[in-house]
C-alpha cells in the first residue's frame, strides 16, 4: 500500500522537533522527510539526517531542475521538499512526516489533497518567545524574524485538519501518535488495498 504523508507545521519554537523525534522512534514504518536548506548547520546537526545542507546556488539549480514538490523562503533561508525523496519512500509503502512551514504546507495541500495535516502550536505567544530565547540557537535578528513569522503562521491554523497545543511533550507525542494511527485506519486510505474490495462490498 502506498505510504501516507503527514504534514506537520507550526512556529519555530513550538516544540515540533522534540515531538517528532519521539513519534518517529515509536511508530514503525514512519520516516522523516529530509528537506534541502540553505540555512547554516546548527551544532549537532548532520547532513543527510536533519537536512541536506546546500548553497544558495545549488538550491537554485534544484529549483530550475523542478526537483521540489514545494519550496519556500523561511526566516530568510530557502527550504524545499524533494520530489524524488518522497516518491521513492511512498512507493515503498513508507509513511512520511514532512516538517515544513505553513507556506509549504499550503502548497502541498493544493498539490496532494490526500495528505493529513497537523498544526503544532505553543500554548501562547509569550511561551513561544520564552522557548526561542532559552533555546539560544538564533541570533537577535533571526529571533525577531521568527516571532514575526509565527504571527502569520498562527493565522493559518484554520487551514489544517488537526491542532496539537504543546503544553507537555509527552502528551503531544500521545496526541500525534493517535492522529497518525487513526489516519491510517481511514477507509479512504485502505480501500484500494488487496482484499479490502470484497470486505467493502460486504462479501
Ligand atoms: P529550522 O531552521 O528551525 O530547522 O526550520 C525552520 C522552518 O522551516 C520550520 O518551520 C520548518 O518546518 C521549515 N521547513 C523545514 N524544511 C522545510 C521544507 O522543505 N519546506 C518548507 N516550506 N519549510 C521547511
mmCIF file of C-alpha atoms and ligand atoms in Angstrom:
data_model
loop_
_atom_site.group_PDB
_atom_site.id
_atom_site.type_symbol
_atom_site.label_atom_id
_atom_site.label_comp_id
_atom_site.label_asym_id
_atom_site.label_seq_id
_atom_site.Cartn_x
_atom_site.Cartn_y
_atom_site.Cartn_z
ATOM 1 C CA UNK A 1 0.000 0.000 0.000
ATOM 2 C CA UNK A 2 1.284 3.487 -0.861
ATOM 3 C CA UNK A 3 2.574 5.458 2.131
ATOM 4 C CA UNK A 4 0.742 8.388 3.664
ATOM 5 C CA UNK A 5 2.137 11.894 4.076
ATOM 6 C CA UNK A 6 1.712 13.676 7.405
ATOM 7 C CA UNK A 7 2.396 17.385 7.051
ATOM 8 C CA UNK A 8 3.360 18.908 10.394
ATOM 9 C CA UNK A 9 3.673 22.680 10.678
ATOM 10 C CA UNK A 10 3.878 25.230 13.403
ATOM 11 C CA UNK A 11 6.028 28.119 14.531
ATOM 12 C CA UNK A 12 9.658 27.532 15.208
ATOM 13 C CA UNK A 13 9.978 27.064 18.984
ATOM 14 C CA UNK A 14 6.623 25.287 19.363
ATOM 15 C CA UNK A 15 8.493 22.109 20.261
ATOM 16 C CA UNK A 16 7.915 20.326 16.951
ATOM 17 C CA UNK A 17 11.370 18.752 16.732
ATOM 18 C CA UNK A 18 11.233 17.038 20.151
ATOM 19 C CA UNK A 19 7.723 15.727 19.481
ATOM 20 C CA UNK A 20 8.619 14.445 16.022
ATOM 21 C CA UNK A 21 11.819 12.724 17.188
ATOM 22 C CA UNK A 22 9.869 10.755 19.807
ATOM 23 C CA UNK A 23 6.989 9.861 17.470
ATOM 24 C CA UNK A 24 9.427 8.707 14.771
ATOM 25 C CA UNK A 25 11.140 6.491 17.339
ATOM 26 C CA UNK A 26 7.860 4.969 18.482
ATOM 27 C CA UNK A 27 5.870 4.378 15.285
ATOM 28 C CA UNK A 28 7.121 1.716 12.868
ATOM 29 C CA UNK A 29 7.184 2.342 9.127
ATOM 30 C CA UNK A 30 7.232 6.106 9.627
ATOM 31 C CA UNK A 31 10.152 8.218 8.424
ATOM 32 C CA UNK A 32 11.186 11.865 8.356
ATOM 33 C CA UNK A 33 11.266 13.642 5.013
ATOM 34 C CA UNK A 34 14.721 15.193 4.819
ATOM 35 C CA UNK A 35 14.490 18.642 3.243
ATOM 36 C CA UNK A 36 17.078 20.724 1.457
ATOM 37 C CA UNK A 37 18.063 24.003 3.067
ATOM 38 C CA UNK A 38 20.476 26.900 2.663
ATOM 39 C CA UNK A 39 20.390 27.575 6.427
ATOM 40 C CA UNK A 40 23.731 27.115 8.188
ATOM 41 C CA UNK A 41 24.092 23.875 10.129
ATOM 42 C CA UNK A 42 23.403 24.129 13.885
ATOM 43 C CA UNK A 43 25.732 22.353 16.295
ATOM 44 C CA UNK A 44 24.880 18.660 16.386
ATOM 45 C CA UNK A 45 23.006 18.641 13.066
ATOM 46 C CA UNK A 46 24.066 16.171 10.385
ATOM 47 C CA UNK A 47 23.970 16.468 6.587
ATOM 48 C CA UNK A 48 21.585 13.837 5.213
ATOM 49 C CA UNK A 49 19.943 13.312 8.591
ATOM 50 C CA UNK A 50 18.445 16.634 9.682
ATOM 51 C CA UNK A 51 18.679 18.317 6.288
ATOM 52 C CA UNK A 52 20.626 18.235 3.065
ATOM 53 C CA UNK A 53 22.615 21.431 3.594
ATOM 54 C CA UNK A 54 23.324 23.152 0.269
ATOM 55 C CA UNK A 55 24.487 26.523 -1.019
ATOM 56 C CA UNK A 56 22.057 29.032 -2.459
ATOM 57 C CA UNK A 57 23.426 28.274 -5.916
ATOM 58 C CA UNK A 58 22.872 24.534 -5.508
ATOM 59 C CA UNK A 59 19.354 25.192 -4.220
ATOM 60 C CA UNK A 60 18.537 27.374 -7.242
ATOM 61 C CA UNK A 61 19.783 24.644 -9.581
ATOM 62 C CA UNK A 62 17.393 22.222 -7.875
ATOM 63 C CA UNK A 63 14.502 24.683 -8.366
ATOM 64 C CA UNK A 64 15.357 25.025 -12.056
ATOM 65 C CA UNK A 65 15.525 21.256 -12.440
ATOM 66 C CA UNK A 66 11.990 21.046 -10.950
ATOM 67 C CA UNK A 67 13.242 18.833 -8.133
ATOM 68 C CA UNK A 68 10.956 20.242 -5.432
ATOM 69 C CA UNK A 69 7.397 19.315 -4.515
ATOM 70 C CA UNK A 70 7.386 22.675 -2.755
ATOM 71 C CA UNK A 71 9.953 25.163 -1.595
ATOM 72 C CA UNK A 72 9.795 28.395 0.372
ATOM 73 C CA UNK A 73 11.866 31.122 1.905
ATOM 74 C CA UNK A 74 11.529 30.718 5.664
ATOM 75 C CA UNK A 75 13.082 33.167 8.134
ATOM 76 C CA UNK A 76 15.469 34.333 5.405
ATOM 77 C CA UNK A 77 16.699 30.939 4.190
ATOM 78 C CA UNK A 78 15.483 28.566 1.473
ATOM 79 C CA UNK A 79 13.902 25.218 2.339
ATOM 80 C CA UNK A 80 12.488 22.592 -0.034
ATOM 81 C CA UNK A 81 10.932 19.125 -0.127
ATOM 82 C CA UNK A 82 12.476 16.788 -2.678
ATOM 83 C CA UNK A 83 10.021 15.112 -5.052
ATOM 84 C CA UNK A 84 12.392 12.205 -5.672
ATOM 85 C CA UNK A 85 12.912 11.584 -1.945
ATOM 86 C CA UNK A 86 9.238 11.403 -1.067
ATOM 87 C CA UNK A 87 8.147 9.484 -4.198
ATOM 88 C CA UNK A 88 10.678 6.741 -3.546
ATOM 89 C CA UNK A 89 9.537 6.357 0.095
ATOM 90 C CA UNK A 90 5.799 6.469 -0.649
ATOM 91 C CA UNK A 91 6.133 3.879 -3.408
ATOM 92 C CA UNK A 92 7.834 1.545 -0.937
ATOM 93 C CA UNK A 93 4.832 1.954 1.382
ATOM 94 C CA UNK A 94 6.692 4.090 3.897
ATOM 95 C CA UNK A 95 4.719 6.794 5.704
ATOM 96 C CA UNK A 96 6.389 10.175 5.865
ATOM 97 C CA UNK A 97 6.408 13.165 8.166
ATOM 98 C CA UNK A 98 7.004 16.475 6.408
ATOM 99 C CA UNK A 99 8.093 19.100 8.936
ATOM 100 C CA UNK A 100 7.542 22.164 6.758
ATOM 101 C CA UNK A 101 6.413 25.738 7.262
ATOM 102 C CA UNK A 102 2.864 26.943 6.647
ATOM 103 C CA UNK A 103 3.605 28.268 3.121
ATOM 104 C CA UNK A 104 4.955 24.827 2.207
ATOM 105 C CA UNK A 105 2.046 23.057 3.888
ATOM 106 C CA UNK A 106 -0.490 25.114 1.920
ATOM 107 C CA UNK A 107 1.335 24.318 -1.331
ATOM 108 C CA UNK A 108 1.392 20.568 -0.563
ATOM 109 C CA UNK A 109 -2.328 20.585 0.379
ATOM 110 C CA UNK A 110 -3.098 22.047 -3.047
ATOM 111 C CA UNK A 111 -0.995 19.536 -4.989
ATOM 112 C CA UNK A 112 -1.796 16.498 -2.839
ATOM 113 C CA UNK A 113 -5.187 16.978 -1.136
ATOM 114 C CA UNK A 114 -4.988 13.474 0.367
ATOM 115 C CA UNK A 115 -2.264 14.423 2.868
ATOM 116 C CA UNK A 116 -3.011 14.569 6.597
ATOM 117 C CA UNK A 117 -2.221 17.975 8.105
ATOM 118 C CA UNK A 118 -1.347 18.800 11.702
ATOM 119 C CA UNK A 119 -0.533 22.179 13.248
ATOM 120 C CA UNK A 120 1.575 22.156 16.412
ATOM 121 C CA UNK A 121 1.189 25.307 18.450
ATOM 122 C CA UNK A 122 2.844 26.556 21.620
ATOM 123 C CA UNK A 123 0.392 27.307 24.478
ATOM 124 C CA UNK A 124 0.793 31.063 23.906
ATOM 125 C CA UNK A 125 2.803 33.644 22.017
ATOM 126 C CA UNK A 126 4.640 34.594 25.240
ATOM 127 C CA UNK A 127 5.611 30.961 25.806
ATOM 128 C CA UNK A 128 6.930 30.769 22.239
ATOM 129 C CA UNK A 129 9.126 33.810 22.827
ATOM 130 C CA UNK A 130 10.452 32.307 26.074
ATOM 131 C CA UNK A 131 11.251 28.978 24.383
ATOM 132 C CA UNK A 132 13.033 30.600 21.458
ATOM 133 C CA UNK A 133 15.152 32.760 23.775
ATOM 134 C CA UNK A 134 16.077 29.848 26.046
ATOM 135 C CA UNK A 135 16.956 27.649 23.052
ATOM 136 C CA UNK A 136 19.602 30.238 22.193
ATOM 137 C CA UNK A 137 20.253 28.922 18.677
ATOM 138 C CA UNK A 138 19.175 32.106 16.861
ATOM 139 C CA UNK A 139 20.806 35.496 16.523
ATOM 140 C CA UNK A 140 18.830 38.554 17.711
ATOM 141 C CA UNK A 141 17.882 39.284 14.085
ATOM 142 C CA UNK A 142 16.716 35.705 13.411
ATOM 143 C CA UNK A 143 14.751 35.630 16.663
ATOM 144 C CA UNK A 144 12.783 38.767 15.739
ATOM 145 C CA UNK A 145 12.081 37.377 12.309
ATOM 146 C CA UNK A 146 10.888 34.012 13.664
ATOM 147 C CA UNK A 147 8.453 35.749 16.053
ATOM 148 C CA UNK A 148 7.060 37.922 13.268
ATOM 149 C CA UNK A 149 6.646 34.871 11.007
ATOM 150 C CA UNK A 150 4.925 32.992 13.860
ATOM 151 C CA UNK A 151 2.077 35.545 13.922
ATOM 152 C CA UNK A 152 1.396 34.899 10.240
ATOM 153 C CA UNK A 153 1.595 31.120 10.776
ATOM 154 C CA UNK A 154 -0.973 31.283 13.625
ATOM 155 C CA UNK A 155 -3.414 32.983 11.260
ATOM 156 C CA UNK A 156 -3.437 29.812 9.128
ATOM 157 C CA UNK A 157 -4.320 27.260 11.838
ATOM 158 C CA UNK A 158 -7.798 27.033 10.325
ATOM 159 C CA UNK A 159 -6.373 25.527 7.109
ATOM 160 C CA UNK A 160 -5.154 22.410 8.968
ATOM 161 C CA UNK A 161 -7.104 19.280 9.917
ATOM 162 C CA UNK A 162 -5.662 18.754 13.416
ATOM 163 C CA UNK A 163 -4.345 21.068 16.135
ATOM 164 C CA UNK A 164 -1.978 19.967 18.887
ATOM 165 C CA UNK A 165 -1.267 22.561 21.582
ATOM 166 C CA UNK A 166 2.082 21.584 23.014
ATOM 167 C CA UNK A 167 1.773 22.003 26.792
ATOM 168 C CA UNK A 168 3.783 18.873 27.538
ATOM 169 C CA UNK A 169 5.907 16.923 25.067
ATOM 170 C CA UNK A 170 4.669 13.608 26.480
ATOM 171 C CA UNK A 171 1.005 14.492 25.920
ATOM 172 C CA UNK A 172 1.675 15.979 22.468
ATOM 173 C CA UNK A 173 3.523 12.806 21.435
ATOM 174 C CA UNK A 174 0.494 10.769 22.522
ATOM 175 C CA UNK A 175 -1.832 13.026 20.531
ATOM 176 C CA UNK A 176 0.269 12.941 17.378
ATOM 177 C CA UNK A 177 0.554 9.157 17.621
ATOM 178 C CA UNK A 178 -3.246 8.961 17.896
ATOM 179 C CA UNK A 179 -3.681 11.112 14.779
ATOM 180 C CA UNK A 180 -1.216 9.014 12.780
ATOM 181 C CA UNK A 181 -2.802 5.731 13.819
ATOM 182 C CA UNK A 182 -6.355 6.977 13.138
ATOM 183 C CA UNK A 183 -5.402 8.367 9.721
ATOM 184 C CA UNK A 184 -4.006 5.003 8.683
ATOM 185 C CA UNK A 185 -7.320 3.324 9.512
ATOM 186 C CA UNK A 186 -9.378 5.596 7.252
ATOM 187 C CA UNK A 187 -11.379 3.580 4.738
ATOM 188 C CA UNK A 188 -10.450 6.077 2.044
ATOM 189 C CA UNK A 189 -6.758 5.264 2.524
ATOM 190 C CA UNK A 190 -7.116 1.483 2.576
ATOM 191 C CA UNK A 191 -9.952 0.831 0.142
ATOM 192 C CA UNK A 192 -7.668 0.073 -2.787
ATOM 193 C CA UNK A 193 -5.676 -2.386 -0.734
ATOM 194 C CA UNK A 194 -5.787 -6.019 -1.921
ATOM 195 C CA UNK A 195 -8.548 -7.955 -0.225
ATOM 196 C CA UNK A 196 -10.369 -4.857 1.011
ATOM 197 C CA UNK A 197 -12.604 -4.633 -2.038
ATOM 198 C CA UNK A 198 -14.564 -7.759 -1.040
ATOM 199 C CA UNK A 199 -14.928 -6.626 2.551
ATOM 200 C CA UNK A 200 -16.221 -3.231 1.482
ATOM 201 C CA UNK A 201 -18.747 -4.854 -0.888
ATOM 202 C CA UNK A 202 -19.974 -6.888 2.082
ATOM 203 C CA UNK A 203 -18.847 -10.224 0.637
HETATM 204 P P1 LIG B 1 14.620 25.260 11.185
HETATM 205 O O1 LIG B 1 15.541 26.237 10.538
HETATM 206 O O2 LIG B 1 14.242 25.698 12.591
HETATM 207 O O3 LIG B 1 15.111 23.835 11.104
HETATM 208 O O4 LIG B 1 13.277 25.294 10.340
HETATM 209 C C1 LIG B 1 12.645 26.499 10.102
HETATM 210 C C2 LIG B 1 11.297 26.265 9.471
HETATM 211 O O5 LIG B 1 11.478 25.737 8.166
HETATM 212 C C3 LIG B 1 10.432 25.272 10.234
HETATM 213 O O6 LIG B 1 9.144 25.836 10.374
HETATM 214 C C4 LIG B 1 10.388 24.078 9.330
HETATM 215 O O7 LIG B 1 9.148 23.413 9.452
HETATM 216 C C5 LIG B 1 10.533 24.720 7.966
HETATM 217 N N1 LIG B 1 10.999 23.778 6.943
HETATM 218 C C6 LIG B 1 11.888 22.775 7.059
HETATM 219 N N2 LIG B 1 12.019 22.109 5.907
HETATM 220 C C7 LIG B 1 11.167 22.689 5.034
HETATM 221 C C8 LIG B 1 10.807 22.441 3.661
HETATM 222 O O8 LIG B 1 11.304 21.536 2.995
HETATM 223 N N3 LIG B 1 9.901 23.267 3.097
HETATM 224 C C9 LIG B 1 9.310 24.292 3.787
HETATM 225 N N4 LIG B 1 8.401 25.033 3.166
HETATM 226 N N5 LIG B 1 9.603 24.547 5.072
HETATM 227 C C10 LIG B 1 10.521 23.761 5.685
#
